[in-house]
PDB file of C-alpha atoms in Angstrom:
ATOM      1  CA  MET A   1     -26.104  22.166  15.917  1.00  0.00           C
ATOM      2  CA  TYR A   2     -24.933  23.727  18.959  1.00  0.00           C
ATOM      3  CA  ILE A   3     -22.149  21.397  20.464  1.00  0.00           C
ATOM      4  CA  ILE A   4     -19.860  21.633  23.695  1.00  0.00           C
ATOM      5  CA  ILE A   5     -16.520  19.770  23.372  1.00  0.00           C
ATOM      6  CA  VAL A   6     -14.724  18.988  26.413  1.00  0.00           C
ATOM      7  CA  GLY A   7     -11.102  18.216  25.967  1.00  0.00           C
ATOM      8  CA  LEU A   8      -8.717  19.666  23.468  1.00  0.00           C
ATOM      9  CA  GLY A   9      -6.354  16.371  22.931  1.00  0.00           C
ATOM     10  CA  GLY A  10      -6.112  14.875  19.787  1.00  0.00           C
ATOM     11  CA  ILE A  11     -10.016  13.645  19.330  1.00  0.00           C
ATOM     12  CA  GLY A  12     -11.451  16.856  20.861  1.00  0.00           C
ATOM     13  CA  ARG A  13      -9.382  18.820  18.587  1.00  0.00           C
ATOM     14  CA  ASN A  14     -10.272  16.840  15.498  1.00  0.00           C
ATOM     15  CA  LEU A  15     -13.861  16.855  16.765  1.00  0.00           C
ATOM     16  CA  ALA A  16     -13.731  20.652  17.086  1.00  0.00           C
ATOM     17  CA  ALA A  17     -12.287  20.896  13.768  1.00  0.00           C
ATOM     18  CA  ILE A  18     -15.009  18.728  12.048  1.00  0.00           C
ATOM     19  CA  SER A  19     -17.766  20.408  13.784  1.00  0.00           C
ATOM     20  CA  ALA A  20     -16.663  24.005  12.680  1.00  0.00           C
ATOM     21  CA  GLU A  21     -16.339  22.892   9.065  1.00  0.00           C
ATOM     22  CA  HIS A  22     -19.686  21.683   9.208  1.00  0.00           C
ATOM     23  CA  GLY A  23     -20.880  24.714  10.364  1.00  0.00           C
ATOM     24  CA  ASP A  24     -22.095  24.112  13.505  1.00  0.00           C
ATOM     25  CA  SER A  25     -21.784  26.523  16.923  1.00  0.00           C
ATOM     26  CA  VAL A  26     -18.963  24.993  18.566  1.00  0.00           C
ATOM     27  CA  VAL A  27     -17.769  25.740  22.418  1.00  0.00           C
ATOM     28  CA  VAL A  28     -14.518  24.009  23.457  1.00  0.00           C
ATOM     29  CA  ILE A  29     -13.776  23.698  27.230  1.00  0.00           C
ATOM     30  CA  ASP A  30      -9.914  22.894  28.270  1.00  0.00           C
ATOM     31  CA  GLN A  31      -8.206  23.438  31.625  1.00  0.00           C
ATOM     32  CA  ASP A  32      -4.877  24.301  29.375  1.00  0.00           C
ATOM     33  CA  GLU A  33      -5.171  28.162  28.210  1.00  0.00           C
ATOM     34  CA  SER A  34      -2.415  27.354  25.565  1.00  0.00           C
ATOM     35  CA  LYS A  35      -4.693  25.041  23.861  1.00  0.00           C
ATOM     36  CA  CYS A  36      -7.568  27.012  24.064  1.00  0.00           C
ATOM     37  CA  ASN A  37      -5.630  29.925  22.367  1.00  0.00           C
ATOM     38  CA  ASP A  38      -4.347  27.862  19.736  1.00  0.00           C
ATOM     39  CA  ILE A  39      -7.716  26.465  18.545  1.00  0.00           C
ATOM     40  CA  LEU A  40      -9.030  29.933  18.457  1.00  0.00           C
ATOM     41  CA  ASP A  41      -6.305  30.755  15.946  1.00  0.00           C
ATOM     42  CA  HIS A  42      -7.285  27.934  13.593  1.00  0.00           C
ATOM     43  CA  TYR A  43     -11.395  27.439  13.732  1.00  0.00           C
ATOM     44  CA  ASP A  44     -14.380  29.424  14.112  1.00  0.00           C
ATOM     45  CA  VAL A  45     -15.124  28.405  17.993  1.00  0.00           C
ATOM     46  CA  LEU A  46     -15.728  29.883  21.293  1.00  0.00           C
ATOM     47  CA  ALA A  47     -13.126  28.379  23.479  1.00  0.00           C
ATOM     48  CA  ILE A  48     -13.529  28.736  27.356  1.00  0.00           C
ATOM     49  CA  THR A  49     -10.476  27.882  30.044  1.00  0.00           C
ATOM     50  CA  GLY A  50     -11.864  26.083  33.046  1.00  0.00           C
ATOM     51  CA  ASP A  51     -12.989  22.968  34.767  1.00  0.00           C
ATOM     52  CA  SER A  52     -15.998  21.182  32.936  1.00  0.00           C
ATOM     53  CA  THR A  53     -17.055  19.765  36.232  1.00  0.00           C
ATOM     54  CA  ASP A  54     -17.881  23.288  37.583  1.00  0.00           C
ATOM     55  CA  SER A  55     -21.379  24.535  36.776  1.00  0.00           C
ATOM     56  CA  SER A  56     -20.235  28.119  36.386  1.00  0.00           C
ATOM     57  CA  VAL A  57     -17.888  27.212  33.230  1.00  0.00           C
ATOM     58  CA  LEU A  58     -20.989  25.139  31.855  1.00  0.00           C
ATOM     59  CA  ASP A  59     -22.865  28.282  32.042  1.00  0.00           C
ATOM     60  CA  ASP A  60     -20.029  30.239  30.527  1.00  0.00           C
ATOM     61  CA  ALA A  61     -20.271  27.421  27.579  1.00  0.00           C
ATOM     62  CA  GLY A  62     -24.022  28.001  27.130  1.00  0.00           C
ATOM     63  CA  ILE A  63     -25.141  24.508  28.369  1.00  0.00           C
ATOM     64  CA  ASP A  64     -28.663  25.550  28.496  1.00  0.00           C
ATOM     65  CA  ARG A  65     -28.791  25.759  24.854  1.00  0.00           C
ATOM     66  CA  ALA A  66     -26.526  22.945  23.944  1.00  0.00           C
ATOM     67  CA  GLN A  67     -27.802  20.304  21.578  1.00  0.00           C
ATOM     68  CA  SER A  68     -25.047  18.023  22.145  1.00  0.00           C
ATOM     69  CA  LEU A  69     -21.947  17.617  24.514  1.00  0.00           C
ATOM     70  CA  VAL A  70     -19.040  15.415  24.057  1.00  0.00           C
ATOM     71  CA  ALA A  71     -16.515  14.597  26.832  1.00  0.00           C
ATOM     72  CA  THR A  72     -13.040  13.658  25.396  1.00  0.00           C
ATOM     73  CA  THR A  73     -10.621  13.978  28.194  1.00  0.00           C
ATOM     74  CA  SER A  74      -8.154  11.360  29.514  1.00  0.00           C
ATOM     75  CA  ASP A  75      -9.791  11.380  32.990  1.00  0.00           C
ATOM     76  CA  ASP A  76     -12.765   9.195  33.239  1.00  0.00           C
ATOM     77  CA  ALA A  77     -14.011  10.914  36.624  1.00  0.00           C
ATOM     78  CA  VAL A  78     -13.999  14.488  34.685  1.00  0.00           C
ATOM     79  CA  ASN A  79     -15.819  12.741  31.735  1.00  0.00           C
ATOM     80  CA  LEU A  80     -18.271  11.256  34.077  1.00  0.00           C
ATOM     81  CA  MET A  81     -18.934  14.270  36.321  1.00  0.00           C
ATOM     82  CA  THR A  82     -19.100  16.657  33.187  1.00  0.00           C
ATOM     83  CA  CYS A  83     -21.572  14.447  31.546  1.00  0.00           C
ATOM     84  CA  TRP A  84     -23.935  13.984  34.753  1.00  0.00           C
ATOM     85  CA  LEU A  85     -24.070  17.908  34.797  1.00  0.00           C
ATOM     86  CA  ALA A  86     -24.915  17.875  31.098  1.00  0.00           C
ATOM     87  CA  LYS A  87     -27.724  15.589  31.732  1.00  0.00           C
ATOM     88  CA  ARG A  88     -29.020  17.780  34.701  1.00  0.00           C
ATOM     89  CA  TYR A  89     -29.010  20.389  32.414  1.00  0.00           C
ATOM     90  CA  ASN A  90     -31.347  18.416  30.138  1.00  0.00           C
ATOM     91  CA  VAL A  91     -28.700  18.132  27.097  1.00  0.00           C
ATOM     92  CA  THR A  92     -30.329  15.750  24.584  1.00  0.00           C
ATOM     93  CA  ASN A  93     -27.324  13.808  23.374  1.00  0.00           C
ATOM     94  CA  VAL A  94     -24.408  13.444  25.750  1.00  0.00           C
ATOM     95  CA  VAL A  95     -21.541  11.479  24.464  1.00  0.00           C
ATOM     96  CA  SER A  96     -17.978  10.329  25.911  1.00  0.00           C
ATOM     97  CA  ILE A  97     -14.846   8.610  25.699  1.00  0.00           C
ATOM     98  CA  VAL A  98     -14.231   5.921  28.202  1.00  0.00           C
ATOM     99  CA  ASN A  99     -10.519   5.357  28.843  1.00  0.00           C
ATOM    100  CA  GLN A 100     -11.001   2.127  30.988  1.00  0.00           C
ATOM    101  CA  LYS A 101     -13.783  -0.464  30.272  1.00  0.00           C
ATOM    102  CA  GLN A 102     -14.254  -1.089  33.696  1.00  0.00           C
ATOM    103  CA  HIS A 103     -15.887   2.312  33.874  1.00  0.00           C
ATOM    104  CA  SER A 104     -18.135   1.749  31.037  1.00  0.00           C
ATOM    105  CA  ALA A 105     -21.161   0.666  33.314  1.00  0.00           C
ATOM    106  CA  PHE A 106     -21.157   4.120  35.081  1.00  0.00           C
ATOM    107  CA  PHE A 107     -21.271   5.888  32.020  1.00  0.00           C
ATOM    108  CA  LYS A 108     -24.162   3.686  30.879  1.00  0.00           C
ATOM    109  CA  GLU A 109     -25.976   4.163  33.942  1.00  0.00           C
ATOM    110  CA  VAL A 110     -26.070   7.869  33.669  1.00  0.00           C
ATOM    111  CA  GLY A 111     -27.487   7.083  30.190  1.00  0.00           C
ATOM    112  CA  VAL A 112     -24.372   8.630  28.071  1.00  0.00           C
ATOM    113  CA  LYS A 113     -23.433   7.273  24.930  1.00  0.00           C
ATOM    114  CA  ILE A 114     -19.827   5.831  24.967  1.00  0.00           C
ATOM    115  CA  SER A 115     -17.044   5.271  23.062  1.00  0.00           C
ATOM    116  CA  GLU A 116     -14.579   2.840  24.719  1.00  0.00           C
ATOM    117  CA  ASN A 117     -11.002   2.999  24.599  1.00  0.00           C
ATOM    118  CA  PRO A 118     -10.249   4.838  21.639  1.00  0.00           C
ATOM    119  CA  ASP A 119      -6.255   4.004  21.571  1.00  0.00           C
ATOM    120  CA  GLU A 120      -7.204   0.520  21.804  1.00  0.00           C
ATOM    121  CA  LEU A 121     -10.059   0.555  18.901  1.00  0.00           C
ATOM    122  CA  VAL A 122      -7.591   2.213  16.919  1.00  0.00           C
ATOM    123  CA  ALA A 123      -4.680  -0.100  17.542  1.00  0.00           C
ATOM    124  CA  THR A 124      -6.772  -3.000  17.109  1.00  0.00           C
ATOM    125  CA  ARG A 125      -7.979  -1.915  13.514  1.00  0.00           C
ATOM    126  CA  LEU A 126      -4.330  -1.250  12.638  1.00  0.00           C
ATOM    127  CA  TYR A 127      -3.507  -4.664  13.652  1.00  0.00           C
ATOM    128  CA  TYR A 128      -6.339  -6.063  11.423  1.00  0.00           C
ATOM    129  CA  TRP A 129      -5.091  -3.894   8.512  1.00  0.00           C
ATOM    130  CA  ALA A 130      -1.509  -5.171   9.165  1.00  0.00           C
ATOM    131  CA  GLU A 131      -2.780  -8.679   9.182  1.00  0.00           C
ATOM    132  CA  ASN A 132      -4.875  -8.529   6.007  1.00  0.00           C
ATOM    133  CA  PRO A 133      -3.509  -6.658   3.173  1.00  0.00           C
ATOM    134  CA  ASN A 134      -7.036  -7.157   1.569  1.00  0.00           C
ATOM    135  CA  LEU A 135      -8.997  -5.464   4.072  1.00  0.00           C
ATOM    136  CA  GLN A 136     -10.367  -2.019   3.381  1.00  0.00           C
ATOM    137  CA  GLN A 137     -12.345   0.419   5.239  1.00  0.00           C
ATOM    138  CA  LEU A 138     -14.973   1.952   3.124  1.00  0.00           C
ATOM    139  CA  ALA A 139     -16.934   4.062   5.595  1.00  0.00           C
ATOM    140  CA  SER A 140     -17.378   4.996   9.478  1.00  0.00           C
ATOM    141  CA  ILE A 141     -20.863   5.809  10.036  1.00  0.00           C
ATOM    142  CA  PRO A 142     -22.679   6.270  13.656  1.00  0.00           C
ATOM    143  CA  GLY A 143     -23.101   2.704  15.092  1.00  0.00           C
ATOM    144  CA  GLY A 144     -21.006   0.762  12.520  1.00  0.00           C
ATOM    145  CA  THR A 145     -18.392   0.522  10.035  1.00  0.00           C
ATOM    146  CA  ILE A 146     -18.546  -0.759   6.246  1.00  0.00           C
ATOM    147  CA  PHE A 147     -15.585  -2.367   5.223  1.00  0.00           C
ATOM    148  CA  GLU A 148     -14.574  -4.722   2.266  1.00  0.00           C
ATOM    149  CA  PHE A 149     -12.853  -8.363   2.832  1.00  0.00           C
ATOM    150  CA  VAL A 150     -11.586 -10.360  -0.012  1.00  0.00           C
ATOM    151  CA  ALA A 151     -12.165 -14.410   0.113  1.00  0.00           C
ATOM    152  CA  GLU A 152      -8.971 -15.935  -0.496  1.00  0.00           C
ATOM    153  CA  ASP A 153      -8.371 -19.043  -2.490  1.00  0.00           C
ATOM    154  CA  GLY A 154      -8.315 -22.150  -0.092  1.00  0.00           C
ATOM    155  CA  ALA A 155      -9.956 -20.290   2.885  1.00  0.00           C
ATOM    156  CA  PRO A 156     -12.194 -22.804   4.671  1.00  0.00           C
ATOM    157  CA  PHE A 157     -15.614 -21.639   3.383  1.00  0.00           C
ATOM    158  CA  ILE A 158     -14.932 -21.147  -0.127  1.00  0.00           C
ATOM    159  CA  ASP A 159     -17.666 -22.723  -2.195  1.00  0.00           C
ATOM    160  CA  HIS A 160     -19.937 -22.779   0.449  1.00  0.00           C
ATOM    161  CA  GLU A 161     -23.006 -20.820   0.635  1.00  0.00           C
ATOM    162  CA  ILE A 162     -23.598 -17.580   2.754  1.00  0.00           C
ATOM    163  CA  ARG A 163     -26.247 -19.401   4.839  1.00  0.00           C
ATOM    164  CA  GLU A 164     -23.340 -21.862   5.961  1.00  0.00           C
ATOM    165  CA  LEU A 165     -21.004 -19.046   7.335  1.00  0.00           C
ATOM    166  CA  GLU A 166     -21.062 -18.209  10.944  1.00  0.00           C
ATOM    167  CA  VAL A 167     -22.651 -14.797  10.915  1.00  0.00           C
ATOM    168  CA  LYS A 168     -23.101 -12.588  14.191  1.00  0.00           C
ATOM    169  CA  ASN A 169     -23.585  -8.868  14.461  1.00  0.00           C
ATOM    170  CA  PHE A 170     -22.769  -8.209  10.813  1.00  0.00           C
ATOM    171  CA  VAL A 171     -24.293  -8.571   7.345  1.00  0.00           C
ATOM    172  CA  PHE A 172     -22.987  -8.636   3.946  1.00  0.00           C
ATOM    173  CA  ILE A 173     -24.166  -5.890   1.845  1.00  0.00           C
ATOM    174  CA  ALA A 174     -22.666  -6.581  -1.546  1.00  0.00           C
ATOM    175  CA  ILE A 175     -20.320  -9.094  -3.328  1.00  0.00           C
ATOM    176  CA  ARG A 176     -18.066  -7.955  -6.179  1.00  0.00           C
ATOM    177  CA  ARG A 177     -16.916 -10.923  -8.243  1.00  0.00           C
ATOM    178  CA  ALA A 178     -14.059 -11.276 -10.702  1.00  0.00           C
ATOM    179  CA  GLY A 179     -14.916  -9.587 -13.964  1.00  0.00           C
ATOM    180  CA  GLY A 180     -16.957  -6.772 -12.462  1.00  0.00           C
ATOM    181  CA  GLU A 181     -20.144  -8.918 -11.522  1.00  0.00           C
ATOM    182  CA  LEU A 182     -22.039  -7.111  -8.854  1.00  0.00           C
ATOM    183  CA  ILE A 183     -24.068  -9.670  -6.580  1.00  0.00           C
ATOM    184  CA  ILE A 184     -26.547  -8.792  -3.812  1.00  0.00           C
ATOM    185  CA  PRO A 185     -26.191 -11.495  -1.717  1.00  0.00           C
ATOM    186  CA  SER A 186     -28.781 -14.049  -0.297  1.00  0.00           C
ATOM    187  CA  GLY A 187     -28.742 -17.082   1.268  1.00  0.00           C
ATOM    188  CA  ASN A 188     -27.864 -19.760  -1.590  1.00  0.00           C
ATOM    189  CA  VAL A 189     -25.131 -17.412  -3.214  1.00  0.00           C
ATOM    190  CA  ARG A 190     -21.750 -19.175  -2.773  1.00  0.00           C
ATOM    191  CA  ILE A 191     -18.382 -17.471  -1.973  1.00  0.00           C
ATOM    192  CA  ARG A 192     -15.873 -17.861  -4.541  1.00  0.00           C
ATOM    193  CA  PRO A 193     -12.055 -17.038  -4.386  1.00  0.00           C
ATOM    194  CA  GLY A 194     -11.412 -13.417  -4.821  1.00  0.00           C
ATOM    195  CA  ASP A 195     -14.726 -12.355  -4.104  1.00  0.00           C
ATOM    196  CA  SER A 196     -14.781  -8.788  -2.667  1.00  0.00           C
ATOM    197  CA  ILE A 197     -17.370  -8.811   0.053  1.00  0.00           C
ATOM    198  CA  THR A 198     -18.936  -5.726   1.397  1.00  0.00           C
ATOM    199  CA  VAL A 199     -19.917  -5.818   5.059  1.00  0.00           C
ATOM    200  CA  PHE A 200     -21.325  -3.784   7.729  1.00  0.00           C
ATOM    201  CA  THR A 201     -20.796  -4.087  11.324  1.00  0.00           C
ATOM    202  CA  LYS A 202     -21.636  -2.739  14.411  1.00  0.00           C
ATOM    203  CA  LYS A 203     -18.843  -0.633  15.831  1.00  0.00           C
ATOM    204  CA  GLU A 204     -18.773  -2.684  19.134  1.00  0.00           C
ATOM    205  CA  ALA A 205     -18.849  -6.011  17.298  1.00  0.00           C
ATOM    206  CA  GLU A 206     -15.792  -5.087  14.907  1.00  0.00           C
ATOM    207  CA  ARG A 207     -13.334  -7.134  16.444  1.00  0.00           C
ATOM    208  CA  GLU A 208     -15.571 -10.340  16.665  1.00  0.00           C
ATOM    209  CA  CYS A 209     -16.647  -9.816  13.124  1.00  0.00           C
ATOM    210  CA  LEU A 210     -12.972  -9.478  11.759  1.00  0.00           C
ATOM    211  CA  ASP A 211     -12.204 -12.815  13.971  1.00  0.00           C
ATOM    212  CA  ILE A 212     -14.791 -14.478  12.266  1.00  0.00           C
ATOM    213  CA  LEU A 213     -14.193 -13.356   8.608  1.00  0.00           C
ATOM    214  CA  ASN A 214     -10.445 -14.139   9.120  1.00  0.00           C
ATOM    215  CA  ARG A 215     -11.359 -17.739  10.606  1.00  0.00           C
ATOM    216  CA  GLN A 216     -13.807 -18.271   7.609  1.00  0.00           C
ATOM    217  CA  LEU A 217     -12.453 -16.459   4.466  1.00  0.00           C
ATOM    218  CA  LYS A 218      -8.695 -16.167   4.706  1.00  0.00           C
ATOM    219  CA  LYS A 219      -6.258 -19.004   4.106  1.00  0.00           C
ATOM    220  CA  ALA A 220      -4.672 -20.579   6.807  1.00  0.00           C
ATOM    221  CA  GLU A 221      -0.955 -19.796   7.190  1.00  0.00           C
ATOM    222  CA  ASP A 222       1.344 -22.747   6.397  1.00  0.00           C
TER     223      ASP A 222
END
């Protein structure tokens, strides 16, 4: 894959590292020359110092042959303009960070895949992990997350069938019961205390999913 990454903050730098490790052709753009020089010392990438909203900079980055462009700066205006230009160049896959939720609609109008407010998403996930010691993320895949949630003794829906649970934008993949028994869930399976439930949820519904599972499968605090 030929990928252009705009912005060498924490997200952009890590994305560049992951892409390079996967053997992709990686071009990074940042206005900070020191960041560009630093990443050249660590990864096999092409680094360009410049403004990604300048067409000549995108030309230098090989935008005409790029398969993907990812904008990761902290400035939504820069990200949006860069993505708009990438669309003009017919880049197939254009992705961006959106730092402020109220700007999301603008990116969607341009046809950009977005990840809203990454700091807030990370903070929310950390909060739920802190709140739920039995919650464990198993994998993050495009569009969603797979995690494991343990049903607590005394929770409201213990001994209820799965079909009775409030389920929205997530699915049960498997249940591992005490003793090691693995169950492929169906509607008439009853939740037992200590069941380790593997769940898939859409990325954008992760918070809602965890709220629902907390309400149904976590024992209320005294």
